[in-house]
Coordinates of C-alpha atoms in Angstrom, one line a residue:
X24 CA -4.0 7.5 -8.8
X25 CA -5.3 10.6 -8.3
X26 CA -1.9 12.6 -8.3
X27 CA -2.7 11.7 -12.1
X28 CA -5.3 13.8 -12.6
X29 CA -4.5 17.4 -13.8
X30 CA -1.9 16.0 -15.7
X31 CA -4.0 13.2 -17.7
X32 CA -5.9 16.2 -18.4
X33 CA -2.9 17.5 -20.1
X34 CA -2.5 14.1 -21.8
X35 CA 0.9 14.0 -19.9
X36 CA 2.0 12.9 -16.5
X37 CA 2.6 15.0 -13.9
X38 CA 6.7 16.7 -14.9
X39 CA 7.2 13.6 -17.1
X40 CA 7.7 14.1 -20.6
X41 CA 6.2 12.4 -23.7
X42 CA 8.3 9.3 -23.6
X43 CA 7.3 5.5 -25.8
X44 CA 7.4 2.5 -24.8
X45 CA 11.0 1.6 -24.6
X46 CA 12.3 -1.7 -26.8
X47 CA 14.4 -4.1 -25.6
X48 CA 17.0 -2.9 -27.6
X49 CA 16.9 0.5 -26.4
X50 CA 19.4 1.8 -24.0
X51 CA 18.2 2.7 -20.4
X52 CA 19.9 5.7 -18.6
X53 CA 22.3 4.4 -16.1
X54 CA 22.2 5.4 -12.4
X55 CA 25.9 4.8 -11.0
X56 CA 26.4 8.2 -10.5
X57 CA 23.4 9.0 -8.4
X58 CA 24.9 5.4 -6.4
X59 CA 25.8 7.7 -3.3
X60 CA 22.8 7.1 -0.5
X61 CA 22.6 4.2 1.0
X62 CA 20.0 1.8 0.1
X63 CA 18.0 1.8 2.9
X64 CA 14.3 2.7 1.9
X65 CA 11.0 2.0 0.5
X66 CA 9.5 2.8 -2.8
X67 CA 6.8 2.3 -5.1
X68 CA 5.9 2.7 -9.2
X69 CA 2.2 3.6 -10.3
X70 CA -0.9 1.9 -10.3
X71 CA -1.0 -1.4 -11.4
X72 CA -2.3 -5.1 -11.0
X73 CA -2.0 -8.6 -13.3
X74 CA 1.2 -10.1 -12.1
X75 CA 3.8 -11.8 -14.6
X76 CA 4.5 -14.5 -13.4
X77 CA 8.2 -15.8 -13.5
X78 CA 8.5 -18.3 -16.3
X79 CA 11.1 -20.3 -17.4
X80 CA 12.9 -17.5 -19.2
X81 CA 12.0 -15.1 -16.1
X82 CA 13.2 -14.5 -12.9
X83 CA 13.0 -12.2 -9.8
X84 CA 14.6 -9.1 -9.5
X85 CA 17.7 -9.4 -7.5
X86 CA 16.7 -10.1 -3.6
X87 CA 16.2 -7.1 -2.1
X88 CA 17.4 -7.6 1.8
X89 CA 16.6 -4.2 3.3
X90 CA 13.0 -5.3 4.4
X91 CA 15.1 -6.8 7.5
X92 CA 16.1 -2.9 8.3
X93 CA 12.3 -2.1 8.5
X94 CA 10.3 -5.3 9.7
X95 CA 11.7 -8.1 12.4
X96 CA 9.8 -10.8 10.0
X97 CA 9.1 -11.8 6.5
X98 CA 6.3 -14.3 6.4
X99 CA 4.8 -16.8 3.6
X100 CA 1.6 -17.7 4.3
X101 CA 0.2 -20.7 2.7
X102 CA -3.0 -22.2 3.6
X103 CA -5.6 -24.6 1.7
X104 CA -9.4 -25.2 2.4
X105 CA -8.4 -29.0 2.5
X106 CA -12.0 -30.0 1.3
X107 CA -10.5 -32.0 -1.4
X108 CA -7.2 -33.0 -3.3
X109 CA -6.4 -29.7 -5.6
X110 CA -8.5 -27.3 -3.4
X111 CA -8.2 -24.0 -3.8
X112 CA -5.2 -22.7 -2.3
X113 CA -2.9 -19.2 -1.6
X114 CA 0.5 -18.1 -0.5
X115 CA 0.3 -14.5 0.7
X116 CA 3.3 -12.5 1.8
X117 CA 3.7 -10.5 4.0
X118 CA 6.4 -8.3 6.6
X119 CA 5.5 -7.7 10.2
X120 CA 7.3 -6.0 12.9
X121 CA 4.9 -7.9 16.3
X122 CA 3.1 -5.8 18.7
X123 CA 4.7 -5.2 22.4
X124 CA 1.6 -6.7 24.1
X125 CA -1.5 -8.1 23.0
X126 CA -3.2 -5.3 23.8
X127 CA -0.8 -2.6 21.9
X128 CA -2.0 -1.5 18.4
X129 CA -0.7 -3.5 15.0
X130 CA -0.9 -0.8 12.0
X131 CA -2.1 -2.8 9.1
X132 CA -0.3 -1.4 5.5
X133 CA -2.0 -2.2 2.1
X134 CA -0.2 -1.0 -0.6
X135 CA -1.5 0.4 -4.0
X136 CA -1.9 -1.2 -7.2
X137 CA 1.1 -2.0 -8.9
X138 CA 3.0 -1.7 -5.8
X139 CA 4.6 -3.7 -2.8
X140 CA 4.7 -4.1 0.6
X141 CA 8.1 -2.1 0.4
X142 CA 6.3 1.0 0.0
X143 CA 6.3 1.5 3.8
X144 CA 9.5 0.4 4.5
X145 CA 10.6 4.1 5.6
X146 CA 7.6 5.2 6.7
X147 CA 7.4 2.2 9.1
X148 CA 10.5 2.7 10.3
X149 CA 9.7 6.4 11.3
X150 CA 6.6 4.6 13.1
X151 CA 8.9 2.7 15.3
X152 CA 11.4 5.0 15.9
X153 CA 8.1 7.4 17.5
X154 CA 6.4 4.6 18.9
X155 CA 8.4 2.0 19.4
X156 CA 5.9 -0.9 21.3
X157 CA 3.6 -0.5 18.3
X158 CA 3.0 -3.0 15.9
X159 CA 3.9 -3.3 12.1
X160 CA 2.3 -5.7 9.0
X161 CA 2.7 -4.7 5.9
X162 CA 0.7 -7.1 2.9
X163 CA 1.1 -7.5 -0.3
X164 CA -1.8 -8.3 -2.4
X165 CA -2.2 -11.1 -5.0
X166 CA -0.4 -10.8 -8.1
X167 CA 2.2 -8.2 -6.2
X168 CA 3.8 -10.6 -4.3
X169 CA 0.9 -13.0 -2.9
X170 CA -0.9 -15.8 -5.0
X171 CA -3.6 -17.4 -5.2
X172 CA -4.3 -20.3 -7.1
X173 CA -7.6 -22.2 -8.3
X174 CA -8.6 -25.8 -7.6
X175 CA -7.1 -26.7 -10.9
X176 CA -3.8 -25.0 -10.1
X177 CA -4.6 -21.9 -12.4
X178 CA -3.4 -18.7 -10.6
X179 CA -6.7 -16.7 -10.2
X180 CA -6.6 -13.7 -11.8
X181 CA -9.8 -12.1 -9.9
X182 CA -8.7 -8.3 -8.9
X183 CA -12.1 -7.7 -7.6
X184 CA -12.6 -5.5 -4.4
X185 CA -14.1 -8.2 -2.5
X186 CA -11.6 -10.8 -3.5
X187 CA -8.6 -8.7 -2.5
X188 CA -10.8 -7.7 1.2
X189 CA -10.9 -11.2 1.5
X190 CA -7.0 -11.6 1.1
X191 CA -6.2 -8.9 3.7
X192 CA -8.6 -10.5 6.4
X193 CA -7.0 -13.7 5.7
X194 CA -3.5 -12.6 5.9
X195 CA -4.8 -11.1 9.2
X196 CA -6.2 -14.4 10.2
X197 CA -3.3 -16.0 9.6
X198 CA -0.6 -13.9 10.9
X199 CA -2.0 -14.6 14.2
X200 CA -2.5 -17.9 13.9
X201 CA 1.3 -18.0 12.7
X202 CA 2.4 -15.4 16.2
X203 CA -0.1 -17.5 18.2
X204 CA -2.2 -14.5 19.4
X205 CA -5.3 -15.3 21.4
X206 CA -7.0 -12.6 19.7
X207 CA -6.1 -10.0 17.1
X208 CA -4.7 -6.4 18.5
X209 CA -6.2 -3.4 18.1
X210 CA -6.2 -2.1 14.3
X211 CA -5.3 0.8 12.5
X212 CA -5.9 -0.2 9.1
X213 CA -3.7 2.2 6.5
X214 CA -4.2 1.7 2.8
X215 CA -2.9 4.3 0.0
X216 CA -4.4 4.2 -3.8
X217 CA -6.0 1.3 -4.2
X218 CA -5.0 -0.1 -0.7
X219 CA -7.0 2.8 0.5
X220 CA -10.0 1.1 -1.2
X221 CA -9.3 -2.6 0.3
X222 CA -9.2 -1.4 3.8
X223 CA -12.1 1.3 3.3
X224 CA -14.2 -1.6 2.3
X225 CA -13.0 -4.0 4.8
X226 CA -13.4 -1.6 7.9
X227 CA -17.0 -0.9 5.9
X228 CA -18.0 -5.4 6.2
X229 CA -17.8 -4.6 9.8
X230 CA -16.0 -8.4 9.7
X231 CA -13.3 -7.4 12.1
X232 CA -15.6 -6.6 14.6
X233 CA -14.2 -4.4 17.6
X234 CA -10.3 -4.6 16.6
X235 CA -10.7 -1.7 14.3
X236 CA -10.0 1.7 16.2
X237 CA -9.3 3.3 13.0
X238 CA -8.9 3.6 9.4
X239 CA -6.4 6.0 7.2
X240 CA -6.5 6.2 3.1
X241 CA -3.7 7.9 1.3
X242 CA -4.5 10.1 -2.1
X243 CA -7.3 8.6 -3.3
X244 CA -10.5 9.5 -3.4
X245 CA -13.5 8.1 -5.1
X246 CA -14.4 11.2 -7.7
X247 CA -11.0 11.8 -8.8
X248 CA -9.9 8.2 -9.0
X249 CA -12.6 7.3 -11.1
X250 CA -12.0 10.4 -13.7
X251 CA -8.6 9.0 -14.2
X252 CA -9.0 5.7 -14.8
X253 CA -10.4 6.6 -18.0
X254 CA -6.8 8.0 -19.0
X255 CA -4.9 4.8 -17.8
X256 CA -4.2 3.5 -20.9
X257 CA -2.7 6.5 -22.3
X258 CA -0.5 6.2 -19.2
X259 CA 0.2 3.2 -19.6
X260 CA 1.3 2.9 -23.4
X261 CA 3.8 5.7 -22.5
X262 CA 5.5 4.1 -19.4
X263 CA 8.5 2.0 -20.2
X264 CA 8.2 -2.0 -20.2
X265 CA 12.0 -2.7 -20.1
X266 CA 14.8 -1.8 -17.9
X267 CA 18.1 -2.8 -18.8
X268 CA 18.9 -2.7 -14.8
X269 CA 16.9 -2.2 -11.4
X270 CA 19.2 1.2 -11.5
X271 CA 17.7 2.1 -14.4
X272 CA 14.1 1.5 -13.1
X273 CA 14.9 3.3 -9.9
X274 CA 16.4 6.1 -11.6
X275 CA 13.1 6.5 -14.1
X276 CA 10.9 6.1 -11.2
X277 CA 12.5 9.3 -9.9
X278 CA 13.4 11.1 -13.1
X279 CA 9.5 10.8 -13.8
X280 CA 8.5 12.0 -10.4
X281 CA 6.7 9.0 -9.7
X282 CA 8.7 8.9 -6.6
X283 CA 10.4 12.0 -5.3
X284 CA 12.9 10.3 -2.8
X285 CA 15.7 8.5 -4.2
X286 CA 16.4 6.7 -1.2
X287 CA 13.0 5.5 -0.7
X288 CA 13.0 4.8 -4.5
X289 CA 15.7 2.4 -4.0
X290 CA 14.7 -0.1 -1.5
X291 CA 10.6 -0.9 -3.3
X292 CA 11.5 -0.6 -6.8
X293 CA 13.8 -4.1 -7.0
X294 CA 10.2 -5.4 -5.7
X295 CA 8.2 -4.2 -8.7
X296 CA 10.3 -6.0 -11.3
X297 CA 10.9 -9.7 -12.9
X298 CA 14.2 -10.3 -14.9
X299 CA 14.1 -11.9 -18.3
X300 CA 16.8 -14.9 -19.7
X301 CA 17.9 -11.9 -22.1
X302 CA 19.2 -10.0 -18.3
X303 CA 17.1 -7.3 -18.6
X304 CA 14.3 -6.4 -16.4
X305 CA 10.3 -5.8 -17.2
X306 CA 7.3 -5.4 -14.7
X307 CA 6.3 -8.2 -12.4
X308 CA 2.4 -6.8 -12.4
X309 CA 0.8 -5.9 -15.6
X310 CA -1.9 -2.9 -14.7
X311 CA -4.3 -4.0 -18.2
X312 CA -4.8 -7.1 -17.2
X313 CA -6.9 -5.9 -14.6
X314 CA -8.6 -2.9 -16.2
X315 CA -12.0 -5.0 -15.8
X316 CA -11.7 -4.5 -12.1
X317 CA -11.1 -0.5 -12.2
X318 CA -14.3 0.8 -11.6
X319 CA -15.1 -1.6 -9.0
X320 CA -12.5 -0.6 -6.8
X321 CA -13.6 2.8 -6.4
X322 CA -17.3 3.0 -6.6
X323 CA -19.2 3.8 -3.4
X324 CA -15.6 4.8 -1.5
X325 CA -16.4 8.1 -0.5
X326 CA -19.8 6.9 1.0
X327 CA -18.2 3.7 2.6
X328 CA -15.0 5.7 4.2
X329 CA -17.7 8.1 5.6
X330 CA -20.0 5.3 7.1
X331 CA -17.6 2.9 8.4
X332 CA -17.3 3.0 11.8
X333 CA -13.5 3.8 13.8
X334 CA -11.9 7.1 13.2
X335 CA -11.5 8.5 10.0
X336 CA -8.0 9.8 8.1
X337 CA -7.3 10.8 4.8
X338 CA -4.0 12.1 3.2
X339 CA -3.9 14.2 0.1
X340 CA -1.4 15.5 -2.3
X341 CA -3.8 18.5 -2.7
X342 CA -7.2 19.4 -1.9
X343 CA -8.7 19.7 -5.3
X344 CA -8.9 15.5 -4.3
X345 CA -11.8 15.9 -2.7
X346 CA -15.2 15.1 -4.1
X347 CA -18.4 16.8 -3.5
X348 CA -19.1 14.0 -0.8
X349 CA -15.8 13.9 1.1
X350 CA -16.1 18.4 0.7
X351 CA -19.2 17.8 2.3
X352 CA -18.1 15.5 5.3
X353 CA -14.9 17.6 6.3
X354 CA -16.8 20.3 6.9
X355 CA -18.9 18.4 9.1
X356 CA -15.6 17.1 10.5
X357 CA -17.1 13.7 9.8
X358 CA -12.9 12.9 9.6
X359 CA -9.6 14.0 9.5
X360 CA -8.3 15.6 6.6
X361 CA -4.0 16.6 6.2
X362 CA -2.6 17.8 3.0
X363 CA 1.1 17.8 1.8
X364 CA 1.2 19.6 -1.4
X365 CA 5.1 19.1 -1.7
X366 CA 4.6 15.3 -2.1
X367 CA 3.4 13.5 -5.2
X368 CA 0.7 10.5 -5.2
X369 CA 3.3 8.0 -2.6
X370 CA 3.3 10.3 0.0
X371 CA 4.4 7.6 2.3
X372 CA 7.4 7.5 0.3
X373 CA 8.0 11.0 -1.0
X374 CA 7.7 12.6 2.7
X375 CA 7.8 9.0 5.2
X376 CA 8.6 11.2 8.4
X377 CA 5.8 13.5 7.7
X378 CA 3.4 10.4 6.9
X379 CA 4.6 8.7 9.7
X380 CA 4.0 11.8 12.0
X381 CA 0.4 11.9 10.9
X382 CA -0.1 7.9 11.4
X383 CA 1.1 8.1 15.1
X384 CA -1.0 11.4 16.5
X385 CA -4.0 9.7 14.3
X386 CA -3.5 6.9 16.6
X387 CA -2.7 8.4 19.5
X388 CA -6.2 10.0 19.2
X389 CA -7.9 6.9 18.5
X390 CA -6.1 4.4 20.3
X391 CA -8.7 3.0 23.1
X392 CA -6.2 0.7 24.6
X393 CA -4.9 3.1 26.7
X394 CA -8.0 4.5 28.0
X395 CA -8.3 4.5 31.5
X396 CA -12.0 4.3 32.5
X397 CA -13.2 5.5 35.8
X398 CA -14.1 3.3 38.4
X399 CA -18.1 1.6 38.6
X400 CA -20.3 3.4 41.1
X401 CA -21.2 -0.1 42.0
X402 CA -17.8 -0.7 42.8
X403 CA -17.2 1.9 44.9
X404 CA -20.1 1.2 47.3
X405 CA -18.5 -2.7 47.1
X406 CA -15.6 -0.8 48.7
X407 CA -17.4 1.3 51.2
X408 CA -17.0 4.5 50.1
X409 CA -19.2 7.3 50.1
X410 CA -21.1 8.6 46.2

């Protein structure tokens, strides 16, 4: 969200220009001449959260099958409280790549609103290829992928920060009931946009006790995230609601500058779109439907990154990100702060190796599994030898 800010200012985003709402009718700009990389990659469009749902006169995009180039699995995970018949109940979705050993680190990926768990795909590739024993889930929130449904079979539509905390610890819980783990691995929870929120505020509930070594967020920040929300609508009312192909989304999403990497571009965007009977392709997560849930994503962030305990990483676009909390905590070097001007607000997609990079040595810092403690004193006099 924040890469939007300078430019909502402008009442324009970032290099795109002024463009309506396209109709159905209207013809989208085809991509068959930009058809020349392979489509091996990971991608993203902006913020946004309300799924729409498949109907009768909907369907998904086309299957997109690269995930199995980034992640060993794809996993549904359904579970029910069973208290009673129609009991609450939720399907979450996820991608994971298992840990070597139980006690090697999994790197936990939340994606950002309006996104999916495709947004990592290249960037958790990268991950592997530098460490390749480490661990990999990547989620997908409810109403981008997961969902969760009400005792009366309603799909909830509750966006709210603790709901969607929830969600990630029980997709957590139940990827390891699902791998049979004894216990969860250690935890480097990553989050960008509004997944930087989620796992802020789950690292913050303290919930997953000692498995957390560490916690990275992705351009957001709690001051500039909040000043553009109020221009979301304006954003929103000039991004196109049709496609008349997933070539033509992917080739907007980069045209725009939402996303800077074609390739990347083309393996996440067939993820962020339904297809209607007509053939043509809209949104599969509607970003007004949860505008009553804006503000309560990002209050308090700044304070509860700082607080939470594990080590601390943030990403920026650009420094003019940080608020007057987070200016004050870097220079107490209360975390770790890397910039990348040359990306744009999906840094994980616009510059994965870089991303990537950052993640491992962030880990590599943090990771206490590889710690090797000296020996008791009481343990050497067991053994005879001399203090």
């Amino acid at each position: 969200m924040s890469d939007l800010q300078k430019t909502f200012a402008k009442s324009k985003l970032a290099s795109l220009p002024p463009e309506p709402p396209l109709r159905e009718e209207e013809q989208e700009p085809d991509l068959e001449q930009q058809q020349t990389e392979d489509d091996s990659s990971s991608a993203s469009s902006m913020s946004s959260t309300g799924t729409v749902v498949p109907t009768a006169t909907q369907k998904p995009a086309p299957a997109n099958t690269d995930w199995m180039r980034y992640f060993a699995q794809e996993l549904y995970l359904e579970h029910s409280d069973g208290s009673a018949a129609g009991s609450p109940h939720t399907k979450y979705h996820v991608y994971v790549t298992p840990p070597a050993t139980p006690k090697t680190p999994l790197i936990v990926l939340h994606h950002g609103a309006g996104s999916s768990a495709l947004t990592w795909a290249l960037c958790a590739r990268e991950i592997r290829r530098m460490m390749p024993d480490v661990g990999i889930l990547a989620v997908e929130a409810r109403e981008h992928g997961s969902a969760v449904y009400e005792a009366d079979g309603t799909r909830s539509t509750d966006m709210g920060l603790a709901r969607l905390r929830g969600d990630l610890l029980a997709m957590l819980a139940l990827t390891q009931a699902r791998l049979g783990w004894a216990a969860l691995p250690p935890l480097l929870l990553v989050g960008h946009s509004l997944g930087g929120a989620v796992v802020v505020d789950a690292a913050r509930s303290g919930e997953l006790g000692g498995a957390v070594i560490g916690y990275a967020i992705l351009d957001v920040v709690e001051g500039s995230a909040m000043e553009v929300l109020g221009h979301m609508r304006t954003y929103l009312a000039g991004r196109p609601g049709i496609f008349r192909s997933v070539d033509a989304a992917v080739e907007w999403h980069v045209r725009s500058r939402t996303l800077r990497n074609p390739t990347s571009a083309r393996a996440s965007v067939p993820s962020l779109l339904v297809q209607t009977e007509s053939g043509k392709f809209v949104w599969k997560t509607d970003l007004g439907r949860t505008e009553p849930f804006w503000s309560d994503w990002f209050t308090g962030m700044s304070s509860k990154f700082l607080s939470a305990r594990g080590g601390k990483l943030l990403l920026l676009a650009g420094t003019d990100r940080l608020d007057k909390e987070l200016m004050i905590g870097q220079m107490q070097g209360k975390f770790q702060l890397q910039v990348f001007p040359a990306a744009g607000h999906f840094i994980q997609e616009d510059l994965p190796d870089q991303t990537a990079q950052s993640i491992v040595e962030f880990l590599k810092r943090n990771d206490r599994s590889t710690l090797v403690l000296p020996p008791k004193v009481s343990d050497l006099l067991a053994q005879g030898k001399k203090i």
